[in-house]
Short mmCIF file of C-alpha atoms in Angstrom, two decimals:
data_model
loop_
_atom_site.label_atom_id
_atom_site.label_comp_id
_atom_site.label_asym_id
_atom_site.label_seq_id
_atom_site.Cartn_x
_atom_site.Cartn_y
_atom_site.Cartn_z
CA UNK A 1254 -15.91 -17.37 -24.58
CA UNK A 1255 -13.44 -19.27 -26.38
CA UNK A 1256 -13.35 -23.24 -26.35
CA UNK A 1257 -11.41 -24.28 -24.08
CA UNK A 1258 -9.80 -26.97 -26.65
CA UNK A 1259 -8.25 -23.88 -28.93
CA UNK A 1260 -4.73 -23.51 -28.65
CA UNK A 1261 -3.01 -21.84 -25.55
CA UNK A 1262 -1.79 -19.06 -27.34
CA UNK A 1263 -5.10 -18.18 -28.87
CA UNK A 1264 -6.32 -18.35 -24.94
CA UNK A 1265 -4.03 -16.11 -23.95
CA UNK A 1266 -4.27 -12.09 -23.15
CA UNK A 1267 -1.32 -11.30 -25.07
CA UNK A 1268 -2.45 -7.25 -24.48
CA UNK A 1269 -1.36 -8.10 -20.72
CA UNK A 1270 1.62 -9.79 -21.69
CA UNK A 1271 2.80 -6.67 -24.39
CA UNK A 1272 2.31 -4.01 -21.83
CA UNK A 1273 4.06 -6.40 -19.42
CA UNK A 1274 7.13 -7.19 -21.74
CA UNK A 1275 7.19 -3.13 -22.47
CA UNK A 1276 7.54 -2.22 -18.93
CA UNK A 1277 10.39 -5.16 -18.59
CA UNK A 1278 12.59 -3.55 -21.31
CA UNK A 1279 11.95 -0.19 -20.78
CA UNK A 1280 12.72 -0.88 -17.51
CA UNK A 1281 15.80 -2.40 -18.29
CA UNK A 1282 16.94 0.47 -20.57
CA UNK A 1283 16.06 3.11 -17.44
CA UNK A 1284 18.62 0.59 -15.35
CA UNK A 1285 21.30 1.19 -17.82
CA UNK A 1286 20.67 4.85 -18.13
CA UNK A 1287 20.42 5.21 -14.12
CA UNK A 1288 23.73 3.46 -13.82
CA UNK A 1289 25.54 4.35 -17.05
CA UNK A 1290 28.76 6.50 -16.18
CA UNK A 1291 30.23 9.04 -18.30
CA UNK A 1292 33.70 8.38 -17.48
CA UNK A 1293 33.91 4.67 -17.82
CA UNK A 1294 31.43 3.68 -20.68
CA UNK A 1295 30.22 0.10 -20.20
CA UNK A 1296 27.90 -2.33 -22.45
CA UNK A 1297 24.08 -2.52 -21.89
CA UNK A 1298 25.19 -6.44 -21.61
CA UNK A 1299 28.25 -5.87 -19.25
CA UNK A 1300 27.39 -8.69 -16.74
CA UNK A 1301 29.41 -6.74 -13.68
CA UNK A 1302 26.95 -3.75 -13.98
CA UNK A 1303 23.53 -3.46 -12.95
CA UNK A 1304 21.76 -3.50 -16.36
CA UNK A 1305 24.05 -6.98 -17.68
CA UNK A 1306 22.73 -8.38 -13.99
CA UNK A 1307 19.59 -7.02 -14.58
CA UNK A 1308 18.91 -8.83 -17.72
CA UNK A 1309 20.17 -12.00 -16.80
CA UNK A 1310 17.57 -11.81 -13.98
CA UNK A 1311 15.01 -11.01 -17.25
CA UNK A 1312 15.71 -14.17 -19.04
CA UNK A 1313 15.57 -16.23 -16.01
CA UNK A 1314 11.92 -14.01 -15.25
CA UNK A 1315 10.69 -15.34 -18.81
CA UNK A 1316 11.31 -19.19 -18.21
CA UNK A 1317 9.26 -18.70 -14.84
CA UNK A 1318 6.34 -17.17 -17.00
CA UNK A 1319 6.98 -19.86 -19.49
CA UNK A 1320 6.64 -22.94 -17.13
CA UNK A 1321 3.90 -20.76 -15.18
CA UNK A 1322 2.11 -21.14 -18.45
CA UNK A 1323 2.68 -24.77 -19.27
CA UNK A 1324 1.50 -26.12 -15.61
CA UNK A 1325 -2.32 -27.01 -14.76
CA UNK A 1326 -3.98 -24.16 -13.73
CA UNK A 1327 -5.69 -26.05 -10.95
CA UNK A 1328 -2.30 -26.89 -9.63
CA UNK A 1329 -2.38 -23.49 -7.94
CA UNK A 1330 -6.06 -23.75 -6.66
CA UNK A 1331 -4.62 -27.48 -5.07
CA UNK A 1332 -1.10 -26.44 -3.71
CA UNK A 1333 -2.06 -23.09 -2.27
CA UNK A 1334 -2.05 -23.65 1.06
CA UNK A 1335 1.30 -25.31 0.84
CA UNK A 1336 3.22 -22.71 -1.25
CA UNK A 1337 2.05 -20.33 1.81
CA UNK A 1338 3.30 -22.77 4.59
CA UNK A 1339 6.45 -23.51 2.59
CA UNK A 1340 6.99 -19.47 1.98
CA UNK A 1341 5.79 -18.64 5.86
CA UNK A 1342 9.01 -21.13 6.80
CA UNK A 1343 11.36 -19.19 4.80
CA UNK A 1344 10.37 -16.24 6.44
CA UNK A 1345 11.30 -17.86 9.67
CA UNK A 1346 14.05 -18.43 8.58
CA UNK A 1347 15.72 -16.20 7.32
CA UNK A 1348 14.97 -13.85 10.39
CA UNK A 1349 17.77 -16.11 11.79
CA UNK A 1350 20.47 -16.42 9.04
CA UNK A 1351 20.31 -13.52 6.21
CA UNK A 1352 22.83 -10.86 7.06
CA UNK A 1353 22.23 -7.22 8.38
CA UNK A 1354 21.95 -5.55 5.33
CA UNK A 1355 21.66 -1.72 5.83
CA UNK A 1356 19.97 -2.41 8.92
CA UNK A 1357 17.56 -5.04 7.31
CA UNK A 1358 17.75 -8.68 7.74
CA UNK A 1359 15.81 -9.91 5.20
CA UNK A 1360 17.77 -10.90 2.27
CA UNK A 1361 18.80 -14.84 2.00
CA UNK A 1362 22.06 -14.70 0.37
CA UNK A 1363 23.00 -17.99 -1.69
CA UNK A 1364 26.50 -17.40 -2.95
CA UNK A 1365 26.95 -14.28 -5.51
CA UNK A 1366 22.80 -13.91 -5.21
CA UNK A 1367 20.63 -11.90 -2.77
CA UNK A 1368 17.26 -12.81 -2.36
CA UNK A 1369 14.30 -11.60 -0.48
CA UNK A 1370 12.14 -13.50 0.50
CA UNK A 1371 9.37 -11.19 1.50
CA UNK A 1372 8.39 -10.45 -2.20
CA UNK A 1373 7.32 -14.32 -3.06
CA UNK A 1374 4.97 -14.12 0.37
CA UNK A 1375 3.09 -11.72 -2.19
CA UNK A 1376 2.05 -14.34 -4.33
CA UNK A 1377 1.94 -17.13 -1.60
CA UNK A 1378 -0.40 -14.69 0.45
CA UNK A 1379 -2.67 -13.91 -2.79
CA UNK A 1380 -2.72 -17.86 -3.54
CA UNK A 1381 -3.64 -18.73 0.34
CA UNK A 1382 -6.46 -15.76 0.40
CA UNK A 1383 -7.76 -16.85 -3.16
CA UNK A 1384 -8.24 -20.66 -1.89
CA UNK A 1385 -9.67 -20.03 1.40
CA UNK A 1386 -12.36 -17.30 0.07
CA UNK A 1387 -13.13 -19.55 -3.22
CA UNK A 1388 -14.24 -22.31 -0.35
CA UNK A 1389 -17.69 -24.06 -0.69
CA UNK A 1390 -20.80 -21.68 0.70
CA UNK A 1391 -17.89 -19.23 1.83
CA UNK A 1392 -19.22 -15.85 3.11
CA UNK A 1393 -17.65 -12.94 4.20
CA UNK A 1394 -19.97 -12.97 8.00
CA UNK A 1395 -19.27 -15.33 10.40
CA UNK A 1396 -15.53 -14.75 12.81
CA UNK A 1397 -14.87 -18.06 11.71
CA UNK A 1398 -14.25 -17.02 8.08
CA UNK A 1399 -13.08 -13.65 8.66
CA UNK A 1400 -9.81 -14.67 11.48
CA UNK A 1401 -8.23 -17.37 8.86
CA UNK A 1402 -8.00 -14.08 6.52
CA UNK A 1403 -6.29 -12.41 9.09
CA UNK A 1404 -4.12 -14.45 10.30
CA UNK A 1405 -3.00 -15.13 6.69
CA UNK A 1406 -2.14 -11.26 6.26
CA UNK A 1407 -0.53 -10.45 9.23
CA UNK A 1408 1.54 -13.38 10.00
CA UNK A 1409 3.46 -12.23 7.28
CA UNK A 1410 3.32 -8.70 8.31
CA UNK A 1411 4.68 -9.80 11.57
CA UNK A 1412 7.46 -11.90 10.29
CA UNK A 1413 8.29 -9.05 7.91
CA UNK A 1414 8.27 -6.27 10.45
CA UNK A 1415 10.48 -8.82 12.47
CA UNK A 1416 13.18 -8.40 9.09
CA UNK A 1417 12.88 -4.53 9.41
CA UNK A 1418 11.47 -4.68 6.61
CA UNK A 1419 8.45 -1.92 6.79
CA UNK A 1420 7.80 -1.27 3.15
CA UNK A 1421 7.24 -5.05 2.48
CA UNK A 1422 5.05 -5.45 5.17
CA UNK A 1423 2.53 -2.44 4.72
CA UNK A 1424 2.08 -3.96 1.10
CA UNK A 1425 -0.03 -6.70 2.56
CA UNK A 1426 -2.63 -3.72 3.74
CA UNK A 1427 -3.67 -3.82 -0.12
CA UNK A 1428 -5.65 -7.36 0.47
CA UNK A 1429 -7.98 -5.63 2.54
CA UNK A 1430 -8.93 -4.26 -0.80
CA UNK A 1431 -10.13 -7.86 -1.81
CA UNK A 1432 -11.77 -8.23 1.51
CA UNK A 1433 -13.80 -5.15 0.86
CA UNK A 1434 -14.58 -6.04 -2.59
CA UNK A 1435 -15.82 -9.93 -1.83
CA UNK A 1436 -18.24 -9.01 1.26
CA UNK A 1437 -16.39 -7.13 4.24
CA UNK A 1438 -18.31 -3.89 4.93
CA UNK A 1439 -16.91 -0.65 4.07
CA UNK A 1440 -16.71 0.66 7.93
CA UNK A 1441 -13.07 -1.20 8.34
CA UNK A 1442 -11.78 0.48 5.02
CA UNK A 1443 -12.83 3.67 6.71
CA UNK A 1444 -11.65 3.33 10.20
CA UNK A 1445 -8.26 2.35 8.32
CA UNK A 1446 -8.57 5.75 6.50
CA UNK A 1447 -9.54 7.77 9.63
CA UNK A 1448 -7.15 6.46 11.85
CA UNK A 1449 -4.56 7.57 9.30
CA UNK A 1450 -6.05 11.05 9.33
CA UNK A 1451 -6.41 11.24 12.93
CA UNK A 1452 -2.75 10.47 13.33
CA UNK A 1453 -1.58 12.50 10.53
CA UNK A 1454 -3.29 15.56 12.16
CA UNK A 1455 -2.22 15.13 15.63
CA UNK A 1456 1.37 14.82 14.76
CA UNK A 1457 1.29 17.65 12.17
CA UNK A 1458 -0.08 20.10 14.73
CA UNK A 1459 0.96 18.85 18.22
CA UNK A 1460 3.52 21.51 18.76
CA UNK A 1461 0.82 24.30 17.50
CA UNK A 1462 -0.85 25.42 20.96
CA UNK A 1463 -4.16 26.52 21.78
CA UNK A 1464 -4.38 27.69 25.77
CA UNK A 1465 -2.94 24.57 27.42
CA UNK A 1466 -4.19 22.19 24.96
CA UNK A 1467 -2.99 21.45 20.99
CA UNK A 1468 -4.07 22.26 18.06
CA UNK A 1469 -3.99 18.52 16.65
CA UNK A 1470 -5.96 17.29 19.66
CA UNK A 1471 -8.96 19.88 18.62
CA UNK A 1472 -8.76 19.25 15.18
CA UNK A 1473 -8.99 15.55 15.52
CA UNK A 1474 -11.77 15.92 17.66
CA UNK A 1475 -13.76 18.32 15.27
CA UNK A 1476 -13.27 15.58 12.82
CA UNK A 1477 -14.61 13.10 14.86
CA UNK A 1478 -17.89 15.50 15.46
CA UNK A 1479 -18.41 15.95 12.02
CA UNK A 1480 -18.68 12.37 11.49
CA UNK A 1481 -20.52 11.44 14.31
CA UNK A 1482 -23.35 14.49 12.39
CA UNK A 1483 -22.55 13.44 9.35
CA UNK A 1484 -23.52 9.88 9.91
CA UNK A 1485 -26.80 10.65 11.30
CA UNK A 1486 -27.84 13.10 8.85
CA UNK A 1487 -27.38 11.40 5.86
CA UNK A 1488 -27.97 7.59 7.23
CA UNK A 1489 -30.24 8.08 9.91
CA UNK A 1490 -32.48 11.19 8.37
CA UNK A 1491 -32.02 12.76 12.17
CA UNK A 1492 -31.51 15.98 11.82
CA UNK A 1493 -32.93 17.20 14.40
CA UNK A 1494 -30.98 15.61 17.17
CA UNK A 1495 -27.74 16.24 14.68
CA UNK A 1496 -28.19 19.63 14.75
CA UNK A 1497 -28.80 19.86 18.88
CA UNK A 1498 -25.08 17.96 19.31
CA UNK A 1499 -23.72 20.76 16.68
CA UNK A 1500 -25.10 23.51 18.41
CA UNK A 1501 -24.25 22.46 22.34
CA UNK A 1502 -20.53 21.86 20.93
CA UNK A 1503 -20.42 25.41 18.92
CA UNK A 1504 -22.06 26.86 22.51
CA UNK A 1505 -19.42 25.47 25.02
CA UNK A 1506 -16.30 25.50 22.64
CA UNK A 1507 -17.72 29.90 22.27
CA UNK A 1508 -17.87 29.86 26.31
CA UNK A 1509 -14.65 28.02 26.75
CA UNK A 1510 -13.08 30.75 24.22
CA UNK A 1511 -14.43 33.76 25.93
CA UNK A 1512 -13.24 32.53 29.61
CA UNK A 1513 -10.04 31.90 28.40
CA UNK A 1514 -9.23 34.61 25.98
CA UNK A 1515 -11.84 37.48 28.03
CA UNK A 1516 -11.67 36.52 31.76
CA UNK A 1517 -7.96 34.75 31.53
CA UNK A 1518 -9.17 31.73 32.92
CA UNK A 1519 -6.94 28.84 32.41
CA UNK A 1520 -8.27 26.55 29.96
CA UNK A 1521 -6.94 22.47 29.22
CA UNK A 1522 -8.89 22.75 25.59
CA UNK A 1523 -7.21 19.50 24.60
CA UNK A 1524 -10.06 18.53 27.63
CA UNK A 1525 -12.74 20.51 26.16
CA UNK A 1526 -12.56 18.66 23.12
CA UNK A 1527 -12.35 15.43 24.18
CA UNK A 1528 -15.47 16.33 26.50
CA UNK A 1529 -17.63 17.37 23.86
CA UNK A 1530 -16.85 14.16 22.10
CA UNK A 1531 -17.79 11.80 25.18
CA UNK A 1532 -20.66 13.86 25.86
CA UNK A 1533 -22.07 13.66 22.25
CA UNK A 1534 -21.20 9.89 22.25
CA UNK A 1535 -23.13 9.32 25.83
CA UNK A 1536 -26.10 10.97 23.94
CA UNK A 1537 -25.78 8.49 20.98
CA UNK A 1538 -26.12 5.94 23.35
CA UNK A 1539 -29.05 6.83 25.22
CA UNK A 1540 -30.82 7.07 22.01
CA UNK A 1541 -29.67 3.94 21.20
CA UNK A 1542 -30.70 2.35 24.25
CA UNK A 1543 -34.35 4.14 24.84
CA UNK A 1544 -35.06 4.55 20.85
CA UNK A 1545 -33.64 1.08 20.46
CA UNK A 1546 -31.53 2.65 17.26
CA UNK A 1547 -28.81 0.03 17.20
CA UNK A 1548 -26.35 1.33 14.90
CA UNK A 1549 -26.05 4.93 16.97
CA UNK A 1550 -23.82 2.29 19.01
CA UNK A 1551 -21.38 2.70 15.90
CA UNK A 1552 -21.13 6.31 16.57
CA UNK A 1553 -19.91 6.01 20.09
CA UNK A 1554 -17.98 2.76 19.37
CA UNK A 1555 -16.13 4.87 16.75
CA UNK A 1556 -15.54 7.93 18.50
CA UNK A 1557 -14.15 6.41 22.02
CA UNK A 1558 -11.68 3.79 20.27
CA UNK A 1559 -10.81 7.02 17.70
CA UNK A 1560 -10.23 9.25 21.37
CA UNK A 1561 -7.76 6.32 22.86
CA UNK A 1562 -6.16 6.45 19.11
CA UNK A 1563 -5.75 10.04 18.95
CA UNK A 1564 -4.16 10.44 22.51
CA UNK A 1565 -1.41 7.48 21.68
CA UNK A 1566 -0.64 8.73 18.15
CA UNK A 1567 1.69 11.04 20.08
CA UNK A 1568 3.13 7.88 21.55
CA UNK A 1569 3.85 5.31 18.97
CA UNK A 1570 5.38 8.44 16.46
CA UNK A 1571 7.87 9.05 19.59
CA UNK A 1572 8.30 5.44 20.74
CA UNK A 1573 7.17 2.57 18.36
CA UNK A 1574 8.63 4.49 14.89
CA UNK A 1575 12.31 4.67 14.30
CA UNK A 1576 14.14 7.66 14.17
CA UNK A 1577 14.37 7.52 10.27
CA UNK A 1578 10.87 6.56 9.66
CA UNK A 1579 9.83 9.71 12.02
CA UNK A 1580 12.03 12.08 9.82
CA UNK A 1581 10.35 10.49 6.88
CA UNK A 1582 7.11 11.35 8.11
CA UNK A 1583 7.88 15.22 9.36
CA UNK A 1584 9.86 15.69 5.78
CA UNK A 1585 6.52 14.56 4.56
CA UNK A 1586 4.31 16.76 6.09
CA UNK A 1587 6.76 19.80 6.20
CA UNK A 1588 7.51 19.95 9.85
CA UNK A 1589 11.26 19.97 9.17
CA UNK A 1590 13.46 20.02 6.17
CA UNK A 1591 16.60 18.02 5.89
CA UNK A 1592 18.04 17.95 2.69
CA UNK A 1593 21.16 16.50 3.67
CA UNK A 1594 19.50 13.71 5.90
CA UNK A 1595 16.82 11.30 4.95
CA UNK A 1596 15.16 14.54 2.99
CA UNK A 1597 18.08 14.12 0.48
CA UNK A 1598 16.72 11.18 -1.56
CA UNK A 1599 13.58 12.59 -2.35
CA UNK A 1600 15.16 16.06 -2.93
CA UNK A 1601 17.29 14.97 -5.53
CA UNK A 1602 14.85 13.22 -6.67
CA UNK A 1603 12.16 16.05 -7.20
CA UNK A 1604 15.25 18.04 -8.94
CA UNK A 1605 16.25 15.10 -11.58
CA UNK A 1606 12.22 15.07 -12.54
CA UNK A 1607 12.17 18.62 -12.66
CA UNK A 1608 15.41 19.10 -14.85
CA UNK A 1609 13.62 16.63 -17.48
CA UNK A 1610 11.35 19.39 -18.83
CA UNK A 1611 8.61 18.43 -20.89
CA UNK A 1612 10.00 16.15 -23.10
CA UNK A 1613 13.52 15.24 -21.38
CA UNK A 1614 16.97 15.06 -22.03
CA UNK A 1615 17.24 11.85 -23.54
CA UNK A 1616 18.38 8.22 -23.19
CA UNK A 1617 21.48 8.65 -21.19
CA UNK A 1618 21.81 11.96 -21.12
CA UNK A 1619 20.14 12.45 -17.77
CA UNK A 1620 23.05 14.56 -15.63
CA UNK A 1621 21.05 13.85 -12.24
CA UNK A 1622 20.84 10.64 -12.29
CA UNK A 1623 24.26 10.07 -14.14
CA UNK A 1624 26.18 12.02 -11.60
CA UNK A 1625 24.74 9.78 -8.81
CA UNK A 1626 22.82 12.71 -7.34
CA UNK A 1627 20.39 10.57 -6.74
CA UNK A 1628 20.56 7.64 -4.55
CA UNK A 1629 18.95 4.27 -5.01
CA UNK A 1630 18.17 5.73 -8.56
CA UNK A 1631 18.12 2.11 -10.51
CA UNK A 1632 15.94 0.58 -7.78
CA UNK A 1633 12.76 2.74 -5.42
CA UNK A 1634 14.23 5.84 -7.28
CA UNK A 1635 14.02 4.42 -10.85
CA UNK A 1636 11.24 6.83 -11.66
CA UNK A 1637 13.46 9.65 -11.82
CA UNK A 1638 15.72 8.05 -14.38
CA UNK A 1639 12.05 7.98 -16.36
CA UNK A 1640 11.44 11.27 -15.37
CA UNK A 1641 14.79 13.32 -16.54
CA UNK A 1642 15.78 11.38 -19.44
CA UNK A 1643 11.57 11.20 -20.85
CA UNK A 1644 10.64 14.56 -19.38
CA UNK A 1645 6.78 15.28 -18.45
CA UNK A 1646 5.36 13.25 -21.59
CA UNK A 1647 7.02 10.26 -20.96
CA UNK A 1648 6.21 10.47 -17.13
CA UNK A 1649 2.47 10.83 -18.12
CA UNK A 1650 2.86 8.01 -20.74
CA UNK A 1651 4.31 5.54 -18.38
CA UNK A 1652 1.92 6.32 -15.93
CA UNK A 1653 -0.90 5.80 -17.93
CA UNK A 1654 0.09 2.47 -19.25
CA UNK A 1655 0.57 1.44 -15.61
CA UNK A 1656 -3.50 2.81 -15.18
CA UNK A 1657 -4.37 0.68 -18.10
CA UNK A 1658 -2.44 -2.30 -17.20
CA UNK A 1659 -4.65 -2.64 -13.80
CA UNK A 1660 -7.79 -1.05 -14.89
CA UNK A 1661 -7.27 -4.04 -17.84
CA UNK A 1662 -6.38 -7.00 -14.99
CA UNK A 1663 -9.39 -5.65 -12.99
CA UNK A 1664 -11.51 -6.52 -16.23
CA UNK A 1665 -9.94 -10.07 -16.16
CA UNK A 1666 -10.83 -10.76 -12.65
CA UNK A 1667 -14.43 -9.60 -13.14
CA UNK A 1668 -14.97 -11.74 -15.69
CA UNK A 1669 -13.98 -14.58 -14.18
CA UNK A 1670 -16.42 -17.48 -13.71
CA UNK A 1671 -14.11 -19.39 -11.40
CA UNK A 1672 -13.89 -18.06 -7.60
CA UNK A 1673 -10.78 -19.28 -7.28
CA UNK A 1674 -9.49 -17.04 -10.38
CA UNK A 1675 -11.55 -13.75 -9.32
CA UNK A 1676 -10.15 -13.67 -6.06
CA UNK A 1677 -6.54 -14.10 -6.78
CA UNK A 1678 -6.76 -11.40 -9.76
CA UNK A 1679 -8.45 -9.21 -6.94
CA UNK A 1680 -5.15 -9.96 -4.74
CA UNK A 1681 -2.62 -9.48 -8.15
CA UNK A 1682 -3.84 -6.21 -8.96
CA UNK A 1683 -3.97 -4.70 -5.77
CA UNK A 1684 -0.73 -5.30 -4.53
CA UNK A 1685 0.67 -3.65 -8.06
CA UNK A 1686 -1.46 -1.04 -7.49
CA UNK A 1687 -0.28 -0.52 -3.85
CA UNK A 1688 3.08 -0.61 -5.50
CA UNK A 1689 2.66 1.66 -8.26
CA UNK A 1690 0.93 4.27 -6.44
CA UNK A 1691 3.19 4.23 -3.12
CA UNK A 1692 6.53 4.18 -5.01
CA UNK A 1693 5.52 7.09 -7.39
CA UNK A 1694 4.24 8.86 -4.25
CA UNK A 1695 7.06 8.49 -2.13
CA UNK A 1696 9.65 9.61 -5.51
CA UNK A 1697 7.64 12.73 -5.87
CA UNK A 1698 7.62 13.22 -2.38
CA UNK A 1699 3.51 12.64 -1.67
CA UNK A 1700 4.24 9.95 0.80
CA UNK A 1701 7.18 9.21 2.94
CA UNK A 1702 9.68 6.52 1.94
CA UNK A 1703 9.49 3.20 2.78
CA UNK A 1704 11.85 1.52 0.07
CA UNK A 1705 8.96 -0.42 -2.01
CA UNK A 1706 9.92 -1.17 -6.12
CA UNK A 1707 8.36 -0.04 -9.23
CA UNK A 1708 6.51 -3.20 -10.74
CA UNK A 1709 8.69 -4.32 -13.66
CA UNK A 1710 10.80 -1.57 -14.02
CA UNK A 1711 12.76 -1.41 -10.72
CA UNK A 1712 16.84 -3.19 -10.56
CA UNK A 1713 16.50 -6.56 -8.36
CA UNK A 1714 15.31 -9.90 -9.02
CA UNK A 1715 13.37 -10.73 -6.38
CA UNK A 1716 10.90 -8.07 -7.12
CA UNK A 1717 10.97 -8.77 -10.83
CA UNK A 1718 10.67 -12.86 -9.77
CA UNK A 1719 7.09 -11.77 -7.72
CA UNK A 1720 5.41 -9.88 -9.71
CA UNK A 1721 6.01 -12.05 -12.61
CA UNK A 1722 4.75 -15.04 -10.92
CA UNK A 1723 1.85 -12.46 -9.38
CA UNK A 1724 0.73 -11.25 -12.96
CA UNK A 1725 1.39 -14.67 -15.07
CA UNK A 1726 -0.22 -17.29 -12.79
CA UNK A 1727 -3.34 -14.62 -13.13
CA UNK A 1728 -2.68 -15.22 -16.90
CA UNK A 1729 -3.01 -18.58 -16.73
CA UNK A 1730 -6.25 -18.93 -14.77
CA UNK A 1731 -7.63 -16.63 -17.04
CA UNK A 1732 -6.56 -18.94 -19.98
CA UNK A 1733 -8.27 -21.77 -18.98
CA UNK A 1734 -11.51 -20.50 -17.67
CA UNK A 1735 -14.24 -22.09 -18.73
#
């Protein structure tokens, strides 16, 4: 490990910093291609156009990096809690004076600048989590320690969803990556991921019936059996009492089939499913009670709260989603198209990527994106700019500079000695990575859209401002560890 006397710039990662300055002028140049117009030529440095604005907001992201670089590194460990109360404020704040902005109130606007405030409560969040968790004898047990965490990642959320702001807010999911990683068990991360499933498959085929129930319903339900078996065949080692709930379900799902379909009997199946899921859970339980096997009272904790879940999903797509985020979702999983609706964005956006071929068209020569096919094409779109004008291999070589950028700042947290330093770099590179891997998604048309930048490469310079406070203040703990 290197003295911590030597020089700062010997201390330094300067392969972060490289990839980091790459993906801020590359960025830049996709800006100026995304906005460049045939018709009315203008410079790279042309202060009304997005690129000139653009860079501005790149010098001004530099001299942040620079004076992140020349403060105490212990300054952040010792003001953490008050960056997040200061930031927390803002968000307040501006809930009551920023403008409605495309339906979004969420941008503080300070003369000829908009700002958002939402992307510093990023690094205020990271810095709060990183200070609490890095606490003397902290562990990751006791309510005590676990509510605090909480309450410092969905306050923001709240605030956030408060601004309309739902991309923003669903980035703060990515600290219960951290979470995971310093001590919370891996159930949560899993009931996160089933609950998505379960509501992904009752809303893709709810309109698909079976007798008088759904097809979603039964799926969902047959899900939930084959964890329930799964569980207790591989973590238990019962197999025997596995196989009896498998066989009494595959017995009266058969008889419910052959009354309905042979003897016309009329048939709620949406019922028969949930029945064979309370019945297998009640059976859990008595083993749990009379066999005293205490964590069969997972299994029927799971499947009940994942019954109520199932049932509602129904509910909050009709009643708690907007209309646009409910079109996102059903362009998403192909239950409608609307190309000329809120389908349009990611169309064009599929048809700029695809018109770049293998190796593009070139810098500025992208007709997609120079036409304005493509809407929001300097900012969440930006990666179809990369996509037409660098064709397939640039695509693939952007993306895997992005893999190697967090696969490297996942190295630099591990080997951090400080807990203070581990946990934030934890925090860093999993919001980039949520960000990375939720904007490509939703520009290829993987995941619906929720309006979330590209890390460095996006137009705006709020976003720009966050993550280069997110990725140098990691720098600069990792510089002075000792």
């Amino acid at each position: 490990m290197t003295p911590y006397n030597t020089p700062l710039f010997k201390r330094i990662d300067w392969i972060t910093i490289i990839i980091y300055l790459f993906f801020v002028v590359f960025g830049w140049l996709s800006i100026y291609g995304a906005s460049y117009d045939f018709e009315n030529p203008s410079s790279i440095l042309d202060f009304q156009q997005r690129a000139g604005k653009q860079f501005v907001w790149i010098l001004t992201a530099f001299a942040i990096a620079g004076i992140i670089m020349l403060i105490e590194a212990k300054i952040y460990n010792y003001f953490a809690y008050i960056i997040y109360g200061a930031i927390i404020f803002l968000l307040i704040i501006t809930i009551f004076i920023a403008p409605d902005l495309r339906g979004s109130r969420s941008w503080v606007v300070i003369g000829p600048v908009n700002f958002q405030p939402a992307e510093l409560a990023k690094v205020a969040t990271s810095l709060a989590i990183a200070r609490f968790m890095s606490s003397y004898n902290y562990r990751f047990r006791t309510f005590k320690n676990i509510l605090p965490l909480l309450g410092f990642v969905f306050f923001p959320i709240m605030l956030i969803f408060l601004q309309k702001e739902t991309g923003s807010a669903l980035v703060f999911l990515a600290f219960f990556v951290v979470f995971y990683r310093e001590g919370m068990k891996g159930v949560i991360i899993l009931l996160g991921l089933l609950s998505i499933v379960l509501f992904v498959v009752v809303i893709r085929f709810s309109e698909i019936e079976v007798g008088s129930g759904s097809l979603g319903i039964i799926i969902a339900m047959s899900i939930l059996l084959s964890i329930q078996s799964f569980y207790v065949w591989f973590f238990e080692k019962d197999f025997k009492h596995g196989v009896a709930v498998l066989l009494a379900a595959c017995l009266i799902s058969i008889t419910s089939y052959i009354l309905y379909f042979i003897f016309k009997i009329n048939i709620n199946f949406d019922y028969v499913a949930v029945g064979i899921i309370i019945a297998s859970s009640l059976f859990w339980g008595v083993l749990a009670l009379f066999f005293r096997k205490k964590r069969y009272w997972l299994i029927v904790l799971i499947s009940l709260v994942s019954v109520i879940f199932s049932f509602s999903s129904d509910y909050i797509f009709e009643k708690v989603l907007e209309p646009h985020q409910r079109n996102r979702i059903m362009i998403v999983l192909n239950m409608k198209e609307d190309l000329r609706g809120d389908g349009y964005n990611v169309n064009q956006s599929k048809i700029a990527i695809g018109s770049g071929g293998l190796f593009g068209k070139g810098f500025l020569n992208g007709t997609q994106t120079k036409l304005k096919y493509v809407p929001e094409q300097d900012t969440d779109f930006i990666f179809c700019t990369v996509g037409e004008e660098r064709g397939f291999a640039g695509s693939i070589v952007m993306i895997g500079l992005y893999a190697f950028l967090l696969i490297r700042l996942l190295k630099i947290a591990e080997r951090q000695r400080d807990n203070f330093a581990r946990i934030y770099g934890y925090c860093a590179t999993s919001v980039l990575f949520f960000h990375f891997v939720i904007n490509i998604g939703m520009v290829l048309g993987l995941m619906p859209v929720i309006g979330i930048p590209l890390p460095f490469f996006s137009y705006g310079g709020s976003s720009l401002w966050s993550f280069t406070i997110l990725l140098f203040v990691m720098i600069k703990l990792d510089s002075e560890k000792r």
